[in-house]
Amino acid sequence: MKNTELQTFSSIKNALETASRVCIVPHENPDGDAIGSALGLGQVLKNQGKEVAVVPVNEYPEFLKWFSADVPVLIYEKDKKAAKAALFDADVLVCVDFNEEKRAGHLQKMIHKYDKTKILIDHHPYPTQFCDHTVSETQYSSTAELVVDVLAQTEMSSYIDTKAAEALYTGILTDTGGFSHNTSKNTFRVVSELLEYGIDTDKIQSAVFHNFSADRMKLLGYCLNQKMVVFPEYRAAYISLTKADLEQFNFKPGDTEGFVNYPLSINNIVFSALFIEKEEYVKASFRSIGNFPANAFSHDNFNGGGHLNAAGGESELNFEETIQKFTQLLPQYKHQLLDTEI
Ligand code: 5GP
Ligand code: MN
């Protein structure tokens, strides 16, 4: 690990060893890596005899609800009292898969107020210092891959079991789009280590990628057929979904996961956006291939950030204005988009 000093690992080891209760917080709208790293680490700590709770601020996708890890997941929006108690009662708070407090949504203030030991394990660029001990390694494919190496550094690997390995493998699988991007030699080394625990990768593949509702598949068809706008002259495309679109297809959290990637399968398209109308804002997702920086685009225009090729943000403009803003921005990025090397 490039950025983390050995001292940080011994501090983390010490903090976790002496803790009886640990709370693990993933980012808002948790994805496979956020939930997988939280449950994987949680299971390891549970196996060590600790009381563990995973506290996401909001609901996570249906296709991530098959894990065998037996760590309670207390969703703040569903049970504020229980989630808050689990957070403040913990001796150590571990934040996973995010790089700034505001990515925890309505848990931001509580994380800030929490005055015992805070640990961050994350792989996003531009980390902020909001924890006592930070492991931030951007060359990792996923936080789950990083958790496996942190467990080795803190001499906790012996507590990994099949349940933990399954969750950690899923984090890597989802954040790399099924091992299709951001992988390294280390990714496959870690994966092969996780396979030693006898996880059923065929079962995980089906559970994650072949587990959609018919409504979700129809929504995808509708997006590609009616809601995708392609700008070959800018090598860009976007898909937009209103609340009414989502209602029509009985939207459930996670249903639009991965939609933003589809336009990138079009020949010569290097930048893709997905806009989803929420109650109070418009959620934006950006994906790119090659060296076009989706994170800088999101940071500079949509209050967001993320990785070079996968970023997200938010817009306070109304839905139509948000789309208009995006399309009007494309000419400014024309040279960069046309020069993108893939
Ligand atoms: P997604 O498009 O799947 O929501 O997010 C893609 C990536 O961008 C993830 O790595 C996620 O953590 C990051 N991301 C998503 N939304 C935001 C946001 O509002 N702010 C920041 N800083 N990063 C985001
Ligand atoms: Mn991640």
XYZ file of C-alpha atoms and ligand atoms in Angstrom:
367
model
C 0.000 0.000 0.000
C 1.467 3.249 -1.165
C -0.091 5.913 1.033
C -0.528 4.303 4.411
C 2.128 4.324 7.092
C 2.716 1.219 9.177
C 1.860 3.247 12.261
C -1.696 3.681 10.935
C -2.160 -0.081 10.747
C -0.937 -0.588 14.301
C -3.281 2.177 15.498
C -6.195 0.534 13.670
C -5.244 -2.878 15.027
C -5.080 -1.498 18.525
C -8.375 0.402 18.260
C -10.246 -2.615 16.888
C -8.658 -5.076 19.309
C -9.738 -3.080 22.328
C -13.239 -2.293 21.047
C -16.270 -4.297 22.157
C -18.716 -2.598 19.818
C -17.991 -1.472 16.284
C -20.231 0.437 13.907
C -19.512 0.393 10.170
C -20.933 3.115 7.934
C -20.938 2.871 4.126
C -21.805 5.773 1.811
C -25.303 6.945 0.913
C -27.122 4.872 -1.738
C -24.796 1.981 -0.916
C -23.540 -0.072 -3.844
C -22.039 -3.569 -3.907
C -18.643 -2.372 -2.742
C -20.022 -0.234 0.090
C -22.250 -3.025 1.418
C -19.782 -5.806 0.583
C -16.878 -4.138 2.392
C -19.064 -3.204 5.355
C -20.508 -6.713 5.757
C -17.179 -8.410 5.039
C -15.316 -6.359 7.612
C -18.294 -6.628 9.966
C -18.300 -10.423 9.754
C -14.569 -10.547 10.491
C -15.034 -8.364 13.572
C -18.006 -10.462 14.653
C -15.873 -13.588 14.303
C -13.439 -11.865 16.641
C -16.207 -11.677 19.226
C -17.275 -8.067 18.781
C -20.757 -6.672 18.613
C -21.037 -5.186 15.150
C -23.651 -3.151 13.299
C -23.604 -1.878 9.735
C -25.432 1.445 9.506
C -26.192 2.760 6.009
C -28.138 6.011 5.840
C -30.606 4.625 3.298
C -31.836 1.462 1.656
C -29.558 -0.655 -0.512
C -30.499 -2.574 -3.675
C -32.578 -5.756 -3.609
C -29.903 -7.577 -5.607
C -27.581 -7.219 -2.603
C -29.913 -8.833 -0.103
C -28.763 -12.429 -0.268
C -25.531 -12.210 1.756
C -24.965 -14.929 4.313
C -23.104 -12.550 6.651
C -24.913 -12.440 9.974
C -24.234 -8.839 10.887
C -27.256 -6.601 11.514
C -27.845 -3.847 8.947
C -29.692 -0.928 10.544
C -30.883 1.502 7.905
C -31.041 4.983 9.391
C -33.987 6.145 7.285
C -36.016 3.120 8.375
C -35.184 3.110 12.081
C -33.462 6.317 13.141
C -33.415 5.454 16.829
C -31.764 2.046 16.461
C -29.273 3.283 13.864
C -28.299 6.307 15.949
C -27.904 4.185 19.088
C -25.695 1.659 17.244
C -23.521 4.486 15.984
C -23.041 6.366 19.243
C -22.794 3.222 21.406
C -19.903 1.903 19.327
C -16.342 2.154 20.658
C -15.017 2.498 17.122
C -16.644 3.850 13.989
C -15.364 2.557 10.655
C -16.328 4.466 7.505
C -15.984 2.489 4.300
C -15.961 3.420 0.613
C -16.293 7.195 0.861
C -13.887 10.084 1.041
C -15.780 12.942 2.674
C -18.359 13.164 5.468
C -21.089 14.508 3.233
C -21.139 11.234 1.266
C -22.831 9.701 4.309
C -25.897 11.888 3.672
C -27.946 12.519 6.807
C -25.397 10.610 8.901
C -22.845 13.345 8.203
C -23.564 15.320 11.376
C -23.500 12.219 13.567
C -20.194 11.064 12.125
C -18.836 14.539 12.774
C -20.115 14.563 16.350
C -18.938 11.032 17.167
C -15.968 11.598 19.481
C -14.432 8.147 19.903
C -12.051 6.513 17.406
C -12.942 6.928 13.735
C -11.311 4.889 10.971
C -11.634 5.364 7.225
C -10.943 2.649 4.646
C -11.468 3.958 1.128
C -10.213 3.990 -2.467
C -11.653 7.276 -3.792
C -9.390 10.065 -4.980
C -9.160 13.354 -3.033
C -9.714 11.947 0.477
C -10.526 14.418 3.238
C -9.280 14.082 6.786
C -12.356 13.390 8.908
C -11.164 10.285 10.719
C -8.423 9.580 13.260
C -6.893 6.816 11.150
C -7.196 6.909 7.373
C -6.351 4.191 4.884
C -6.887 5.812 1.499
C -5.464 3.887 -1.441
C -6.747 5.031 -4.801
C -4.948 2.391 -6.848
C -7.293 -0.265 -5.414
C -10.192 -1.486 -7.565
C -12.529 -1.430 -4.618
C -12.714 -0.830 -0.908
C -13.364 -4.573 -0.512
C -9.995 -5.401 -2.103
C -8.424 -2.865 0.249
C -10.183 -4.314 3.317
C -8.570 -7.699 2.603
C -5.110 -6.109 2.622
C -5.906 -4.022 5.705
C -6.950 -7.217 7.499
C -3.575 -8.733 6.571
C -1.695 -5.653 7.792
C -3.591 -5.652 11.085
C -3.127 -9.398 11.579
C -6.846 -10.113 11.428
C -6.928 -12.303 8.295
C -7.383 -15.447 10.374
C -10.907 -14.270 11.229
C -11.997 -14.220 7.574
C -14.527 -16.977 6.930
C -16.705 -17.968 3.966
C -19.369 -15.396 4.860
C -16.869 -12.555 5.033
C -15.078 -13.723 1.886
C -18.370 -13.838 -0.011
C -19.191 -10.220 0.893
C -15.679 -8.977 0.100
C -15.587 -10.846 -3.209
C -18.932 -9.249 -4.122
C -17.532 -5.790 -3.409
C -14.668 -6.420 -5.817
C -16.941 -8.063 -8.400
C -19.393 -5.150 -8.482
C -16.896 -2.265 -8.348
C -14.942 -3.733 -11.263
C -18.092 -4.387 -13.305
C -17.454 -8.129 -13.218
C -13.639 -7.748 -13.404
C -13.922 -5.608 -16.531
C -12.279 -2.393 -15.293
C -9.807 -1.062 -12.706
C -8.373 -4.489 -11.989
C -4.722 -5.084 -11.198
C -2.455 -7.967 -10.360
C -3.278 -7.320 -6.716
C -7.027 -7.553 -7.425
C -6.650 -11.074 -8.754
C -4.251 -12.029 -5.967
C -6.818 -10.913 -3.398
C -9.607 -12.677 -5.291
C -7.648 -15.907 -5.399
C -7.065 -15.570 -1.654
C -10.818 -15.134 -1.118
C -11.513 -18.229 -3.235
C -9.588 -20.242 -0.626
C -12.591 -19.793 1.684
C -14.795 -21.887 -0.592
C -17.136 -19.172 -1.819
C -19.535 -20.100 -4.586
C -18.662 -17.620 -7.342
C -21.312 -18.972 -9.736
C -23.971 -18.371 -7.106
C -22.664 -14.852 -6.465
C -22.583 -14.082 -10.203
C -26.236 -15.126 -10.528
C -27.282 -13.333 -7.364
C -25.704 -10.044 -8.470
C -26.129 -9.965 -12.231
C -29.038 -12.309 -12.996
C -31.452 -11.443 -10.281
C -33.540 -8.611 -11.698
C -37.275 -8.120 -11.661
C -39.150 -8.152 -14.978
C -40.005 -4.492 -14.307
C -36.324 -3.607 -14.110
C -35.590 -5.298 -17.428
C -38.506 -3.443 -19.034
C -37.243 -0.179 -17.560
C -33.843 -0.858 -19.109
C -35.473 -1.543 -22.485
C -37.474 1.667 -22.184
C -34.310 3.638 -21.341
C -32.351 2.338 -24.294
C -35.223 2.622 -26.722
C -36.809 5.898 -25.678
C -34.674 7.759 -23.189
C -31.137 7.535 -24.514
C -29.822 10.532 -26.417
C -26.568 10.094 -28.330
C -24.239 12.866 -29.455
C -21.748 11.177 -31.798
C -20.202 14.599 -32.507
C -19.162 14.805 -28.835
C -18.656 11.042 -28.315
C -21.199 11.375 -25.501
C -24.652 10.118 -24.570
C -27.126 10.419 -21.727
C -30.195 8.700 -20.339
C -32.712 10.578 -18.194
C -35.524 9.260 -16.032
C -38.312 11.237 -14.404
C -40.213 10.204 -11.298
C -43.145 9.284 -13.560
C -40.897 7.021 -15.676
C -39.771 5.217 -12.542
C -43.294 4.841 -11.165
C -44.445 3.333 -14.439
C -41.962 0.491 -13.912
C -42.463 0.047 -10.139
C -38.980 1.323 -9.398
C -37.090 -0.258 -6.495
C -33.712 0.964 -5.181
C -30.945 -0.471 -7.314
C -33.076 -0.945 -10.433
C -31.114 1.682 -12.373
C -27.726 0.378 -11.206
C -25.499 -0.102 -14.242
C -27.776 1.728 -16.707
C -25.213 4.499 -17.107
C -22.722 2.016 -18.556
C -24.847 0.978 -21.533
C -24.149 3.983 -23.792
C -20.428 3.233 -23.456
C -21.012 0.046 -25.445
C -21.787 2.216 -28.465
C -18.918 2.442 -30.881
C -16.842 5.588 -30.267
C -18.816 6.839 -27.235
C -16.464 7.718 -24.366
C -18.698 9.634 -21.957
C -22.099 8.701 -20.589
C -24.479 10.311 -18.115
C -27.608 9.187 -16.312
C -29.994 11.686 -14.709
C -32.642 10.535 -12.286
C -35.292 12.823 -10.847
C -35.501 12.470 -7.045
C -37.794 14.260 -4.567
C -35.497 17.209 -3.871
C -32.776 17.048 -6.477
C -31.617 15.335 -9.642
C -29.108 12.525 -9.148
C -26.415 12.418 -11.805
C -24.098 9.531 -12.650
C -21.189 9.793 -15.043
C -19.047 7.121 -16.660
C -16.181 7.453 -19.092
C -13.636 5.308 -20.818
C -10.048 6.260 -21.494
C -8.653 9.404 -19.965
C -11.760 11.604 -19.962
C -12.191 12.544 -16.272
C -15.780 11.834 -15.218
C -14.875 12.917 -11.652
C -13.606 16.352 -12.689
C -16.664 16.873 -14.906
C -18.933 15.975 -11.978
C -16.973 18.033 -9.479
C -16.875 21.114 -11.672
C -20.512 21.046 -12.786
C -22.638 18.826 -10.549
C -21.285 19.190 -6.977
C -19.906 15.690 -7.124
C -16.843 13.561 -7.577
C -15.718 9.966 -7.694
C -13.190 8.081 -9.785
C -11.673 9.022 -13.143
C -14.084 6.734 -15.006
C -17.015 6.562 -12.568
C -18.436 9.555 -10.783
C -21.666 10.922 -9.434
C -23.167 14.202 -8.393
C -26.336 16.135 -7.750
C -28.144 19.033 -9.335
C -30.469 21.449 -7.571
C -31.815 22.714 -10.884
C -35.077 21.180 -12.002
C -35.029 18.123 -14.225
C -35.286 19.885 -17.602
C -32.761 22.540 -16.590
C -30.330 19.847 -15.465
C -30.481 18.076 -18.826
C -30.161 21.409 -20.585
C -27.124 22.273 -18.486
C -25.506 18.974 -19.425
C -26.124 19.309 -23.146
C -24.962 22.920 -23.116
C -21.738 21.888 -21.391
C -20.763 19.380 -24.080
C -19.393 21.929 -26.595
C -16.955 23.148 -23.896
C -15.627 19.615 -23.536
C -15.606 18.845 -27.252
C -11.830 18.907 -27.685
C -11.216 16.867 -24.571
C -13.834 14.315 -25.633
C -12.555 14.070 -29.188
C -8.971 13.737 -27.945
C -9.859 11.012 -25.437
C -7.631 8.034 -25.891
C -9.155 4.626 -25.369
P -22.797 6.270 -8.929
O -22.909 6.912 -10.267
O -22.772 4.771 -9.049
O -23.761 6.784 -7.934
O -21.384 6.675 -8.359
C -20.198 6.457 -9.063
C -19.020 6.848 -8.224
O -19.073 8.237 -7.914
C -18.905 6.128 -6.919
O -17.546 5.888 -6.702
C -19.439 7.079 -5.904
O -18.842 6.883 -4.682
C -19.126 8.443 -6.513
N -20.222 9.383 -6.280
C -21.540 9.195 -6.560
N -22.274 10.267 -6.214
C -21.416 11.170 -5.698
C -21.568 12.491 -5.147
O -22.660 13.056 -5.058
N -20.410 13.084 -4.701
C -19.202 12.490 -4.785
N -18.133 13.149 -4.328
N -19.015 11.262 -5.294
C -20.098 10.600 -5.748
Mn -16.025 1.495 -4.132
